[in-house]
Short mmCIF file of C-alpha atoms in Angstrom, two decimals:
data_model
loop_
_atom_site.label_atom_id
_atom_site.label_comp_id
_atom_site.label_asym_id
_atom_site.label_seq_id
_atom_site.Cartn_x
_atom_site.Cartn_y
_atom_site.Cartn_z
CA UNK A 1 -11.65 28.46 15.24
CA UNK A 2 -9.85 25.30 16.66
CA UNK A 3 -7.77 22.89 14.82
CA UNK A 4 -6.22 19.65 15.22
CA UNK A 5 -2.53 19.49 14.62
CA UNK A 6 -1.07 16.50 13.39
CA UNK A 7 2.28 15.61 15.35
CA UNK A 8 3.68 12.77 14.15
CA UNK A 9 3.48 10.71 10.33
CA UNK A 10 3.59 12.23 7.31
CA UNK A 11 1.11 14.43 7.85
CA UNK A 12 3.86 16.37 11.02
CA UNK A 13 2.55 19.76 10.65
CA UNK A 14 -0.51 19.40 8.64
CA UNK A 15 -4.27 21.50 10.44
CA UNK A 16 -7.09 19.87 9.96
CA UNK A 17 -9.68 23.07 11.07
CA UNK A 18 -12.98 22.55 12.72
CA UNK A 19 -16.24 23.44 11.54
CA UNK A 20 -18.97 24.43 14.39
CA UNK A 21 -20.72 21.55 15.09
CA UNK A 22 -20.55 17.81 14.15
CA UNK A 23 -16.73 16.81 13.07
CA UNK A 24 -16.86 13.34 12.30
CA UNK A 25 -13.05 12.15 12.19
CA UNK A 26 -12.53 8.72 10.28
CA UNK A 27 -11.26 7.17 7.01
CA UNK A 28 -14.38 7.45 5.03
CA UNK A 29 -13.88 10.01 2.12
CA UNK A 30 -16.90 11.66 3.60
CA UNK A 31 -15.81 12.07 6.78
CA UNK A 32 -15.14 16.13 8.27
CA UNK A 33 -11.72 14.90 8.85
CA UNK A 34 -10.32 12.31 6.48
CA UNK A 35 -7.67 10.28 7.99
CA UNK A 36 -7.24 7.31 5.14
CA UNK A 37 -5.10 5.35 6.92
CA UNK A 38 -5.84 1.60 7.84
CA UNK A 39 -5.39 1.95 11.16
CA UNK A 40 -8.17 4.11 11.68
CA UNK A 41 -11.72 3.41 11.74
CA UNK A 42 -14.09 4.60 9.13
CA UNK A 43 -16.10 6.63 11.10
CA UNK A 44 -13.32 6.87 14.36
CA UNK A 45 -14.56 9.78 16.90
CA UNK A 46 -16.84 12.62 16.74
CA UNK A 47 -15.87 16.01 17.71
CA UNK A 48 -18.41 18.90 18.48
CA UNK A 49 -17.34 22.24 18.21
CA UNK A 50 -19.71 24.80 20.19
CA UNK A 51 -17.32 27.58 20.84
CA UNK A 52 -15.94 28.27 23.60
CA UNK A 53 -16.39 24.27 24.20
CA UNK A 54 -15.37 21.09 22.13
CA UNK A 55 -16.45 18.11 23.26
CA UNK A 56 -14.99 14.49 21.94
CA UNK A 57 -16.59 11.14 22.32
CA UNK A 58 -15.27 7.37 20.71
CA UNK A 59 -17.52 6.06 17.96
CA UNK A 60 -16.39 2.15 18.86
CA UNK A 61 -13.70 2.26 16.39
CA UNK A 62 -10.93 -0.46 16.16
CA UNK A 63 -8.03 0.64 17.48
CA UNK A 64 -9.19 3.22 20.17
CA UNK A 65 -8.76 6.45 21.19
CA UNK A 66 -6.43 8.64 23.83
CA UNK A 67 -6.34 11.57 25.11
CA UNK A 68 -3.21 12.67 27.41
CA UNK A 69 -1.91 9.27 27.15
CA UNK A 70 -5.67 8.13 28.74
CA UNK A 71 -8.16 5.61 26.90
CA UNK A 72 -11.08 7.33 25.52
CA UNK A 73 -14.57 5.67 26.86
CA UNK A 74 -16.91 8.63 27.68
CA UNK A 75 -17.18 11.67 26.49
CA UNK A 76 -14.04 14.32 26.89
CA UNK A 77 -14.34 18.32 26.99
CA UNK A 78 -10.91 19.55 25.69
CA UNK A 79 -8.68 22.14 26.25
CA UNK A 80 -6.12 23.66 24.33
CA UNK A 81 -2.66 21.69 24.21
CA UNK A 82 -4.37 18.27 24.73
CA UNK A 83 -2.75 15.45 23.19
CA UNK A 84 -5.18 12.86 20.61
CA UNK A 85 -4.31 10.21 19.88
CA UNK A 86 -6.47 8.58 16.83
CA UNK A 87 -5.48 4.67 16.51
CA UNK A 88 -1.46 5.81 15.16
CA UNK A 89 -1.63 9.23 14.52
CA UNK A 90 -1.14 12.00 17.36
CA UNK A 91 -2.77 15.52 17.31
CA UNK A 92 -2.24 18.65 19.61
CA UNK A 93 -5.40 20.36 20.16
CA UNK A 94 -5.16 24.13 19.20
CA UNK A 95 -7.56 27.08 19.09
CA UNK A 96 -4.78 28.78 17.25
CA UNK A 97 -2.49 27.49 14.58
CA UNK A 98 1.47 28.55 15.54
CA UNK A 99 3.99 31.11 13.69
CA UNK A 100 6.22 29.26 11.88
CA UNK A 101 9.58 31.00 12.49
CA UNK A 102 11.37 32.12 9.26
CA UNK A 103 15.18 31.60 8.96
CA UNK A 104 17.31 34.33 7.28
CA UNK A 105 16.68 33.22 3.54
CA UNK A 106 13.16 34.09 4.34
CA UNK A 107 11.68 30.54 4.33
CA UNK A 108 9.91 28.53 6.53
CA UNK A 109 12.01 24.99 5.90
CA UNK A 110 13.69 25.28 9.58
CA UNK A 111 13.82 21.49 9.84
CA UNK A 112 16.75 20.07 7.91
CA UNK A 113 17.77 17.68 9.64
CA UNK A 114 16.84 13.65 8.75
CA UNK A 115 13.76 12.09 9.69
CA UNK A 116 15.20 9.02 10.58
CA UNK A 117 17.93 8.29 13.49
CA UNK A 118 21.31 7.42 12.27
CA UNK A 119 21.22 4.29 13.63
CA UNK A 120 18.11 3.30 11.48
CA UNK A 121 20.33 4.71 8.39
CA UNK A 122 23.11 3.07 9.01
CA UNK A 123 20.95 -0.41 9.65
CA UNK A 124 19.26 0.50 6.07
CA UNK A 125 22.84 0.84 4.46
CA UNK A 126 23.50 -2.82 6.01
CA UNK A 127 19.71 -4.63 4.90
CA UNK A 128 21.07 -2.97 1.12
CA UNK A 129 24.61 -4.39 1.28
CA UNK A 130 22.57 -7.77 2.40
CA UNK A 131 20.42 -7.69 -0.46
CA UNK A 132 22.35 -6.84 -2.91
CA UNK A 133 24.74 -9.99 -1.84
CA UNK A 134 22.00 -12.27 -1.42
CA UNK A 135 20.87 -11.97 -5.38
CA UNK A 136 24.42 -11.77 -6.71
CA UNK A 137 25.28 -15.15 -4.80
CA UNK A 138 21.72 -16.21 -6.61
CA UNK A 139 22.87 -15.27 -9.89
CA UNK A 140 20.97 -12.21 -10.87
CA UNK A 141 22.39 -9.09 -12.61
CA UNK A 142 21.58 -5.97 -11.30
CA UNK A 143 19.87 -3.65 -14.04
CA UNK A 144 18.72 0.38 -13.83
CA UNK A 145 15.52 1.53 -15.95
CA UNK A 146 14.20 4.79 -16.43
CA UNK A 147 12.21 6.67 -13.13
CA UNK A 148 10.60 8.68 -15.98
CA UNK A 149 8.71 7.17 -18.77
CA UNK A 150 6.05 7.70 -21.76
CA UNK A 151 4.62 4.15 -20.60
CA UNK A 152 2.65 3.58 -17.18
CA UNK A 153 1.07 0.35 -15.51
CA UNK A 154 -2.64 0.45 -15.55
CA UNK A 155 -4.37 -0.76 -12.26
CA UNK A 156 -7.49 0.48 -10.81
CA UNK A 157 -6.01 1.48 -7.19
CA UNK A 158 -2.60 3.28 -8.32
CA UNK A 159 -2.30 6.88 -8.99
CA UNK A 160 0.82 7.90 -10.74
CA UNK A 161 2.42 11.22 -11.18
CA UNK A 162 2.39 12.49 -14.78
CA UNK A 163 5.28 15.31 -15.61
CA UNK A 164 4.24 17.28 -19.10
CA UNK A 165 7.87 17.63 -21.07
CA UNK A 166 7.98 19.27 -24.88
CA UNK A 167 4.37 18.90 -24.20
CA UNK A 168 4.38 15.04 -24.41
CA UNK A 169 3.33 13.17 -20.47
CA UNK A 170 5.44 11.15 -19.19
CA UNK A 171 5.23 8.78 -15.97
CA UNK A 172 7.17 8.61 -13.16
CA UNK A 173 7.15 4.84 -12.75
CA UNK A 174 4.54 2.95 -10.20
CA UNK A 175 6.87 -0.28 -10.62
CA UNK A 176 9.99 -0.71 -12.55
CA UNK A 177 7.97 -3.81 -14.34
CA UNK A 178 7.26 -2.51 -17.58
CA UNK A 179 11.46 -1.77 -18.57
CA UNK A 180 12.37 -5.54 -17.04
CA UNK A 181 10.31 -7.14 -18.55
CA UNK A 182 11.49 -5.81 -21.62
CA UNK A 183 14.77 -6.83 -20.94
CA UNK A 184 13.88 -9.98 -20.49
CA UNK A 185 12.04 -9.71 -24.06
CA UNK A 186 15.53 -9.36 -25.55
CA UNK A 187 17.48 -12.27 -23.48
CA UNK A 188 18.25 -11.17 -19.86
CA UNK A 189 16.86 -14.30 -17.71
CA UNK A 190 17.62 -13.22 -14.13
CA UNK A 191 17.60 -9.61 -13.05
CA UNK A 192 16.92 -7.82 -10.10
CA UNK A 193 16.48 -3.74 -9.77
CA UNK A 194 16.48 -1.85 -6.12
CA UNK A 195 14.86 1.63 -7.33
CA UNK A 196 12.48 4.53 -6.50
CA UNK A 197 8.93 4.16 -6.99
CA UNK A 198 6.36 6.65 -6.77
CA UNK A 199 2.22 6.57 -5.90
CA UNK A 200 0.30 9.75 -5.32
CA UNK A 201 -2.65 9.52 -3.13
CA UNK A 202 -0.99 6.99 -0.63
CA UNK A 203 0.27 8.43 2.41
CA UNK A 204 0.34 6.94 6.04
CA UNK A 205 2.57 4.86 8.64
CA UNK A 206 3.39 2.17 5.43
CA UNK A 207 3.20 4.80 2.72
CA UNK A 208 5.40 7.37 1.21
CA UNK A 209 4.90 9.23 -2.22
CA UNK A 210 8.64 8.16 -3.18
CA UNK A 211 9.49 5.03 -1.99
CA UNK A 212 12.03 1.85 -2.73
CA UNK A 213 10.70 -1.00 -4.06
CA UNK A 214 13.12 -4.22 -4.96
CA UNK A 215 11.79 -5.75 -7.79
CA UNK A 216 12.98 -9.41 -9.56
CA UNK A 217 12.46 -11.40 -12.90
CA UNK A 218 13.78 -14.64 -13.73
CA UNK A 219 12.76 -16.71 -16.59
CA UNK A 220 11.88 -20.88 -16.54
CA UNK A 221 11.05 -20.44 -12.77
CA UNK A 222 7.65 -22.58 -11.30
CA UNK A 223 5.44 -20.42 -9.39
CA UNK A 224 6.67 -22.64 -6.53
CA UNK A 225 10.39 -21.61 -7.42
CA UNK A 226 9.60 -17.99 -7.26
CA UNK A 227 7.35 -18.43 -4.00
CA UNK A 228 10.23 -20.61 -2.73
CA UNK A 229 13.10 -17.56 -3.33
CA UNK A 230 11.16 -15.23 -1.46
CA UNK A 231 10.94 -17.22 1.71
CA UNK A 232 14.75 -17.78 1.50
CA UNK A 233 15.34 -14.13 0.61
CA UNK A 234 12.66 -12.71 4.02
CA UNK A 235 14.11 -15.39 6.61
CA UNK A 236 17.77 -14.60 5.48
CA UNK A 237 17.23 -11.01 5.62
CA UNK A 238 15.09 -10.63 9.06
CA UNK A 239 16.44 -13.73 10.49
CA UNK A 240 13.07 -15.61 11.08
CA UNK A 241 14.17 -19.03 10.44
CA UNK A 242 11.21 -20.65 8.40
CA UNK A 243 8.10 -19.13 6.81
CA UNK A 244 4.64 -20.46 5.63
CA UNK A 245 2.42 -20.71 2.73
CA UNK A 246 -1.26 -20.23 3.13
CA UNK A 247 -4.00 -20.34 0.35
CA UNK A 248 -6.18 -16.96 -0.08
CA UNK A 249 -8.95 -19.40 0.71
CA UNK A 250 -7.61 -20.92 3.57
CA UNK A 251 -6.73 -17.38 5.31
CA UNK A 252 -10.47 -16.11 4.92
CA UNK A 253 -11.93 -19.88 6.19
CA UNK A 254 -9.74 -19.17 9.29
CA UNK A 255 -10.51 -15.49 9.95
CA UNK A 256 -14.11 -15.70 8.94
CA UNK A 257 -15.08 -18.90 8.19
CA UNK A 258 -15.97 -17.55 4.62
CA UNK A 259 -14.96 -19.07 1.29
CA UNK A 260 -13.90 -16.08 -0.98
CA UNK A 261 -13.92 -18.69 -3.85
CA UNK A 262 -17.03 -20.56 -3.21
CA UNK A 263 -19.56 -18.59 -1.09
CA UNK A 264 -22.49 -16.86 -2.83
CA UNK A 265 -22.38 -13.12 -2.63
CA UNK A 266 -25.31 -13.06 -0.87
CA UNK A 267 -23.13 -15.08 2.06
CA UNK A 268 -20.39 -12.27 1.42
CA UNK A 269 -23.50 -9.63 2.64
CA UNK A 270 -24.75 -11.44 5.40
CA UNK A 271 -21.22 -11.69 6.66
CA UNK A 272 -20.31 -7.70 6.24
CA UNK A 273 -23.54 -6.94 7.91
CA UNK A 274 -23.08 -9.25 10.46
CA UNK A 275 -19.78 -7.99 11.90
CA UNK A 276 -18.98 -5.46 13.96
CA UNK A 277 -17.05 -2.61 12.45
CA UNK A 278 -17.99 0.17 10.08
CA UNK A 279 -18.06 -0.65 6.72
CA UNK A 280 -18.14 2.55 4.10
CA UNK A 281 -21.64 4.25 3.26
CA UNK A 282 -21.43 2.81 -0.39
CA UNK A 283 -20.24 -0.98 0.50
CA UNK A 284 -24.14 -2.58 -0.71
CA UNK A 285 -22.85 -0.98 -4.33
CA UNK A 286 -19.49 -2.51 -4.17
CA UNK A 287 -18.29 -5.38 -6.82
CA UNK A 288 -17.77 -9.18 -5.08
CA UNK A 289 -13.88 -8.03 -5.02
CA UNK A 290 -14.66 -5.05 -3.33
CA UNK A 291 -16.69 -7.20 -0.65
CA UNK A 292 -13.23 -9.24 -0.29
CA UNK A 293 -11.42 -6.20 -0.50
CA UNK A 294 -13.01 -5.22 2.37
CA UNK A 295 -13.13 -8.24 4.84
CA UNK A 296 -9.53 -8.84 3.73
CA UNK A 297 -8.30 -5.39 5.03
CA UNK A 298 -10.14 -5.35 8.18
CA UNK A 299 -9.98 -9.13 9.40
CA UNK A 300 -7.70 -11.22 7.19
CA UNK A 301 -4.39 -9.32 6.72
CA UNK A 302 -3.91 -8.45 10.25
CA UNK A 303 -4.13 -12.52 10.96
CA UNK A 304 -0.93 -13.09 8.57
CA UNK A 305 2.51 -13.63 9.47
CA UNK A 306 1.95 -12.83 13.34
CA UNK A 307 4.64 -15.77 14.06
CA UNK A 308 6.72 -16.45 11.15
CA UNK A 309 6.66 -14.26 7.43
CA UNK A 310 3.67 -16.05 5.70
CA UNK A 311 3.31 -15.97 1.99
CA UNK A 312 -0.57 -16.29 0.69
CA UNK A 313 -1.01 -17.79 -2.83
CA UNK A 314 -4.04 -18.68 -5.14
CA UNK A 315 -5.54 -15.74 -5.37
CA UNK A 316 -8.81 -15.03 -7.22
CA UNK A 317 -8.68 -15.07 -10.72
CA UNK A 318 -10.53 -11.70 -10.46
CA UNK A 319 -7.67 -10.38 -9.14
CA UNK A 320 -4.47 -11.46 -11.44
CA UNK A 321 -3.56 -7.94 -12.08
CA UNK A 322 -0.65 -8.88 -14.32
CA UNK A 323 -0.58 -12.57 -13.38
CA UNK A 324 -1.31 -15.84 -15.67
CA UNK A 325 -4.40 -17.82 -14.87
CA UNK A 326 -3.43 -20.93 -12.79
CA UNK A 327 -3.08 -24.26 -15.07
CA UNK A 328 -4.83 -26.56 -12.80
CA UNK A 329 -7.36 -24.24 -10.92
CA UNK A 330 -9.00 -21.95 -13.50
CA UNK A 331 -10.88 -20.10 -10.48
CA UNK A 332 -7.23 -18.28 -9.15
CA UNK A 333 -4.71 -16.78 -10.65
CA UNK A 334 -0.85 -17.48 -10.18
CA UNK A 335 -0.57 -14.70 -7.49
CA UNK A 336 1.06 -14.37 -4.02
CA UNK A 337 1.94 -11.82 -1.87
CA UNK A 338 3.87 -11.98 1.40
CA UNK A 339 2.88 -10.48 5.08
CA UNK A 340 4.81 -10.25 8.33
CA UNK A 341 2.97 -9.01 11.53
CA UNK A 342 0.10 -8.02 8.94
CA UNK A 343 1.96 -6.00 7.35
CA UNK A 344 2.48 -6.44 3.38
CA UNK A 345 5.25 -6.82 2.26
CA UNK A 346 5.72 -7.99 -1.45
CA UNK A 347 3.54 -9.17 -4.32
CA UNK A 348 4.61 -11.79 -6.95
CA UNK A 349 3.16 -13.03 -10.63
CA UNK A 350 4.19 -16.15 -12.22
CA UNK A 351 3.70 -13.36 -15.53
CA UNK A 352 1.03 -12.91 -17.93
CA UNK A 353 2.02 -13.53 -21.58
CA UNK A 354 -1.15 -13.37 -23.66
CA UNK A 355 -0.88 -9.81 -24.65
CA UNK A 356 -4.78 -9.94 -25.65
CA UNK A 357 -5.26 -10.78 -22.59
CA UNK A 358 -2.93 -7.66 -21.13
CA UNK A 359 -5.39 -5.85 -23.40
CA UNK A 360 -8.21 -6.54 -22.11
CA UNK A 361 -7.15 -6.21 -18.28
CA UNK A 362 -5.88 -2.53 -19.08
CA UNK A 363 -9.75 -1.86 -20.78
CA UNK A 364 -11.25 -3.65 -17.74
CA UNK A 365 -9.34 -1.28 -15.55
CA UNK A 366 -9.75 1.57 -17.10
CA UNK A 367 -13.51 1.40 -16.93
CA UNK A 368 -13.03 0.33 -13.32
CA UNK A 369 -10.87 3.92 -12.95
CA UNK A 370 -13.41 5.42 -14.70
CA UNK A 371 -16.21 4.14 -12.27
CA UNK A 372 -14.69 5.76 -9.69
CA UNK A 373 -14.00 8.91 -10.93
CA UNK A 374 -10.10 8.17 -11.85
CA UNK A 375 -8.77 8.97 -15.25
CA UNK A 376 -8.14 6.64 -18.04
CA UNK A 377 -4.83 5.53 -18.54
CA UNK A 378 -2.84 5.30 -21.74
CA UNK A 379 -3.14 1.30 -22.67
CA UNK A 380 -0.78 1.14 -25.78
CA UNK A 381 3.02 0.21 -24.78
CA UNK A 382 6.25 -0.89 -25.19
CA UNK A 383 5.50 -3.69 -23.02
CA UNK A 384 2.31 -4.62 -25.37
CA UNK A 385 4.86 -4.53 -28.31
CA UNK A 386 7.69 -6.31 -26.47
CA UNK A 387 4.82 -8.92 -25.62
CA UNK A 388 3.75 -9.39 -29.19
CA UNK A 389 7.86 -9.95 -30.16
CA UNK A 390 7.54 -13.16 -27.42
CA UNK A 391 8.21 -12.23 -24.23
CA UNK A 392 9.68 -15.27 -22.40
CA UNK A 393 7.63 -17.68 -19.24
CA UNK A 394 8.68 -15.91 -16.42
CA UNK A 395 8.06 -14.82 -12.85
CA UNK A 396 8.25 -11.46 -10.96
CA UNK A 397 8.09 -10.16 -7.50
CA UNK A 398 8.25 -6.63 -6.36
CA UNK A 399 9.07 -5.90 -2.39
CA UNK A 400 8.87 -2.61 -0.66
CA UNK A 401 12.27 -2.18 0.88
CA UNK A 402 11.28 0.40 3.08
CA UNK A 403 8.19 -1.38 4.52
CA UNK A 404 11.30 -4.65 5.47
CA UNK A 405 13.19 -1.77 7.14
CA UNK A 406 10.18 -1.08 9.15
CA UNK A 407 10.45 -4.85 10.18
CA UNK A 408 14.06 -5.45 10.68
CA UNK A 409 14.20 -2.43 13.02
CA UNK A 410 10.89 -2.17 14.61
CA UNK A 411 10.22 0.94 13.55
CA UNK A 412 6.42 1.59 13.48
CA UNK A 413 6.32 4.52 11.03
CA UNK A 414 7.83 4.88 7.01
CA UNK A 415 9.17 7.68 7.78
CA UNK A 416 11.07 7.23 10.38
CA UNK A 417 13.08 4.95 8.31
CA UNK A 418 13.63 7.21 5.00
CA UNK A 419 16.29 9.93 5.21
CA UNK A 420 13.83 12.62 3.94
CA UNK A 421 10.20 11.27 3.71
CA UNK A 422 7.96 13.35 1.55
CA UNK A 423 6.96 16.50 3.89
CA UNK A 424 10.80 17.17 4.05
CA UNK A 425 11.87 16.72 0.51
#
């Protein structure tokens, strides 16, 4: 049978095998080949497999097809060693997958070296030094909390890795949140953590299953202090000179002309069914978040930050996560999050402190996990108890540090900027 061979990403090495027939190649979950990276369309090409011939045509996705290094438009017949290229990811076309030479141990891990060039390593070592300098001349103390816990942060779209010890299941941590914020329960008021984070189920040129996320706290800050830092902190550290604050609101009237806060959901429908892209199969079933989910991913977030680090704020109240509802707009939540060249790069909270309230976000997402076909997470904590002892007004932001790598140095792909990304650890 053939197969398509991914070349590049974190996927380097991985077959995706053909069936005879119809291979529709996309980021659906239904797709033949599932490819769930944003880049790619939902339903991206279609390859037909009649053996001895395999044809490949474009099904008007986003970001194109090539093959050989040539735009896809009609139909291709392909032979064996031809290059794909599917929006960022490459392929080699093979009717038979290679040997995989083994060294003299007996395994197959030939590939030792780094993923990343020196130079990109030694630029890393720099953006840390920079960093770490930045929040010590800020006044922050730099704190370590456990990779490994009993406790995990409940959210709908996060899937962490459990690890079964003396038969008890621990967590290794999404977000260092839950541990600062409990040192901030007992009197710490400014702290800052650069650590390893890990997500299963998220893989792609922005994604790694390990990653390093900088996270902050400091207590008695405005939600226009904290929004204010992390402009100074992204212009100081990629040298952009200014940056911009945009309302949710304002970003979707711009890109679509759409009020996410306003607009009936029956506007929300016209408008999905009115553009031109591929939504999924399911998207009539969706929730009104899942509608903004949507348009946000495929024609809001790749508007932000094209020209200067933009930082969006007010976001729906429907979608606080851990975030305090806004004092003077009831309809948002204290939320922001910052992009550069559409790319996100860090979310903030001016922090929830109602632990009812944490309570009932952490039931409401567990029925939302259990909706679609996730597990339930365990809801009691030591951040629920920390909560209850009075855990101070405060406000958080958590940056991936890889993903501002990507940006200082242009590199296009996570893993060209971690030492060992996941497929070589």
């Amino acid at each position: 049978m053939a197969y398509l061979l991914a070349t590049n990403g974190l996927d380097r090495g991985q077959a995706y095998e053909l069936v005879l027939g119809d291979n529709v190649i996309g980021r659906d979950a239904d797709c033949d080949v599932h490819l769930n990276l944003p880049s790619v369309s939902r339903k991206h090409v279609r390859l037909i497999a009649d053996d001895p011939h395999f044809t490949i045509s474009e099904l008007d996705s986003a970001n194109g097809t090539k093959i050989n290094g040539h735009q896809l438009t009609n139909p291709v017949s392909l032979q064996p060693g031809d290059v794909i290229k599917i929006a960022d990811l490459e392929f080699s076309f093979v009717l038979k997958l290679p040997n995989i030479t083994e060294n003299v141990s007996g395994s197959n891990r030939t590939d030792f070296q780094p993923a990343a060039e020196l130079s990109v390593l030694q630029r890393r070592s720099e953006l840390l030094a920079q960093v770490r300098a930045f929040f010590c001349d800020h006044g922050f103390d730099e704190v370590e909390t456990p990779a490994l816990s009993i406790d995990t942060v409940v959210d709908r779209h996060l899937s962490p890795l459990s690890v079964v010890i003396h038969d008890e299941t621990y967590w290794l941590q999404t977000s260092p949140e839950f541990h600062m914020k409990r040192l901030l329960a007992v009197g710490m008021n400014a702290i800052y953590q650069i650590t390893r984070a890990f997500r299963n189920d998220e893989k792609g040129p922005y994604h790694n299953l390990e990653f390093t996320m900088l996270e902050w706290y400091r207590t008695s800050w405005s939600t226009d202090d904290a929004i204010t830092f992390l402009g100074s902190l992204v212009t100081t550290i990629l040298s952009t000179g200014a940056h911009q604050v945009f309302s949710y609101q304002q970003a979707f009237m711009t890109a679509l002309e759409i009020d996410p806060l306003e607009d009936s959901t029956a506007k929300l429908l016209r408008c999905i069914a009115g553009l031109d892209f591929q939504p999924p199969e399911n998207w009539r079933s969706m929730d009104r978040d899942g509608w903004l989910d949507l348009l946000f991913t495929e024609y809001v977030q790749p508007t932000l930050g094209l020209d200067v680090p933009t930082i969006l704020v007010d976001y729906p109240l429907s979608q606080a996560a851990l975030a305090r509802q806004n004092p003077d707009n009831p309809k948002v939540a204290d939320r922001f999050e910052l992009f550069f060249h559409g790319v996100e790069l860090a979310n903030g909270y001016h922090e929830l402190l109602d632990v009812q309230e944490l309570r009932r976000r952490n039931e409401r997402s567990n029925q939302q996990r259990e909706q679609d076909g996730q597990p339930r997470l365990p809801q009691e904590s030591y951040l629920d108890t920390a909560m209850q002892s009075g855990l101070p007004d405060c406000c958080g932001v958590a940056l991936g540090f890889d993903r501002l790598v990507m940006l200082a140095t242009g590199v296009p792909d996570i893993s060209k900027v971690i030492a060992f990304p996941f497929d070589r650890a």
